[in-house]
């Protein structure tokens, strides 16, 4: 059983069971653990980062990914369908992958809406 502890106030301590966490929260905990243990300079691929997360949590996670990528010299590639994440991302770092109708996937930059 997973047990987490955190301090929401000066001397308060709460214990939380994984049974009280949402699927999104459990996925984020797993991702954060993997990122913490990831060797410096690694390539990290994340499919549908937004899965089961509230839009505000998506933004917070994206900012955290930027920070940890910078600190650990990680290359992070994220796939998403989230308009929230797309709007928050640096436009120069967005790529759109599309089927060109001829059985090929083409990569388009400068795709920011």
XYZ file of C-alpha atoms in Angstrom:
113
model
C 0.000 0.000 0.000
C 1.239 3.457 -0.911
C 1.295 5.959 1.917
C 2.069 9.591 1.364
C 2.616 12.319 3.884
C 2.658 16.043 3.436
C 2.475 19.183 5.542
C -0.261 21.558 4.438
C 0.485 23.918 7.343
C 3.287 24.683 9.776
C 3.121 21.629 12.067
C 0.204 19.670 10.646
C 0.743 16.214 9.199
C -1.762 14.237 7.165
C -1.463 10.708 5.826
C -3.116 9.803 2.567
C -3.797 6.318 1.201
C -3.701 5.606 -2.537
C -7.365 4.653 -2.175
C -8.134 8.359 -1.742
C -6.297 9.427 -4.907
C -7.748 9.783 -8.388
C -6.388 7.884 -11.374
C -4.766 11.104 -12.586
C -3.041 11.644 -9.240
C -1.751 8.057 -9.185
C -0.421 8.396 -12.733
C 1.313 11.658 -11.841
C 2.953 10.101 -8.782
C 4.292 7.270 -10.930
C 5.528 9.738 -13.558
C 7.209 11.956 -10.956
C 8.980 8.937 -9.463
C 10.200 7.832 -12.896
C 11.427 11.350 -13.707
C 13.231 11.575 -10.366
C 15.052 8.302 -11.089
C 15.688 9.102 -14.756
C 19.392 9.410 -15.632
C 20.646 12.871 -16.553
C 20.477 13.560 -20.290
C 17.758 10.973 -20.997
C 15.092 11.080 -23.666
C 11.613 10.977 -22.079
C 8.520 10.170 -24.171
C 5.098 10.770 -22.601
C 1.897 9.800 -24.399
C -1.184 11.901 -23.594
C 0.158 13.800 -20.617
C -3.288 15.258 -19.925
C -4.979 11.902 -19.325
C -7.360 12.120 -16.336
C -6.041 15.523 -15.210
C -7.877 18.767 -14.540
C -6.683 21.590 -16.857
C -4.996 23.445 -13.964
C -3.129 20.259 -13.037
C -2.048 19.880 -16.670
C -0.495 23.343 -16.622
C 1.259 22.711 -13.295
C 2.644 19.412 -14.578
C 3.877 21.018 -17.802
C 5.736 23.665 -15.786
C 7.245 20.971 -13.569
C 8.350 19.013 -16.651
C 10.058 22.136 -18.003
C 11.878 22.617 -14.696
C 13.035 19.020 -14.292
C 14.026 18.809 -17.969
C 16.219 21.863 -17.525
C 17.698 20.622 -14.225
C 18.476 17.114 -15.510
C 19.215 18.016 -19.165
C 16.319 15.821 -20.318
C 14.769 15.846 -23.753
C 11.022 15.504 -23.172
C 8.592 14.731 -25.987
C 4.899 14.825 -25.114
C 1.918 13.851 -27.243
C -1.353 15.553 -26.403
C -4.874 16.321 -27.540
C -5.253 18.958 -24.830
C -5.945 22.501 -26.003
C -4.895 23.624 -22.517
C -1.404 22.134 -22.877
C -1.035 23.394 -26.436
C -1.925 26.944 -25.389
C 0.540 26.822 -22.460
C 3.459 25.384 -24.430
C 6.165 27.482 -26.032
C 4.968 27.934 -29.645
C 8.513 27.373 -30.948
C 8.534 23.915 -29.390
C 5.248 22.634 -30.858
C 5.120 20.149 -33.717
C 2.042 18.759 -35.443
C 2.182 15.223 -36.840
C -0.377 14.507 -39.568
C -1.174 11.811 -42.094
C -0.654 13.339 -45.540
C -3.202 11.017 -47.151
C -0.479 9.029 -48.907
C 0.340 6.745 -46.006
C 3.035 9.018 -44.626
C 3.172 10.990 -41.407
C 4.513 14.493 -41.910
C 5.829 16.823 -39.255
C 4.754 20.439 -39.337
C 6.267 23.158 -37.199
C 4.813 26.624 -36.676
C 1.469 24.990 -35.997
C 0.453 27.106 -33.023
C -3.212 28.096 -33.364
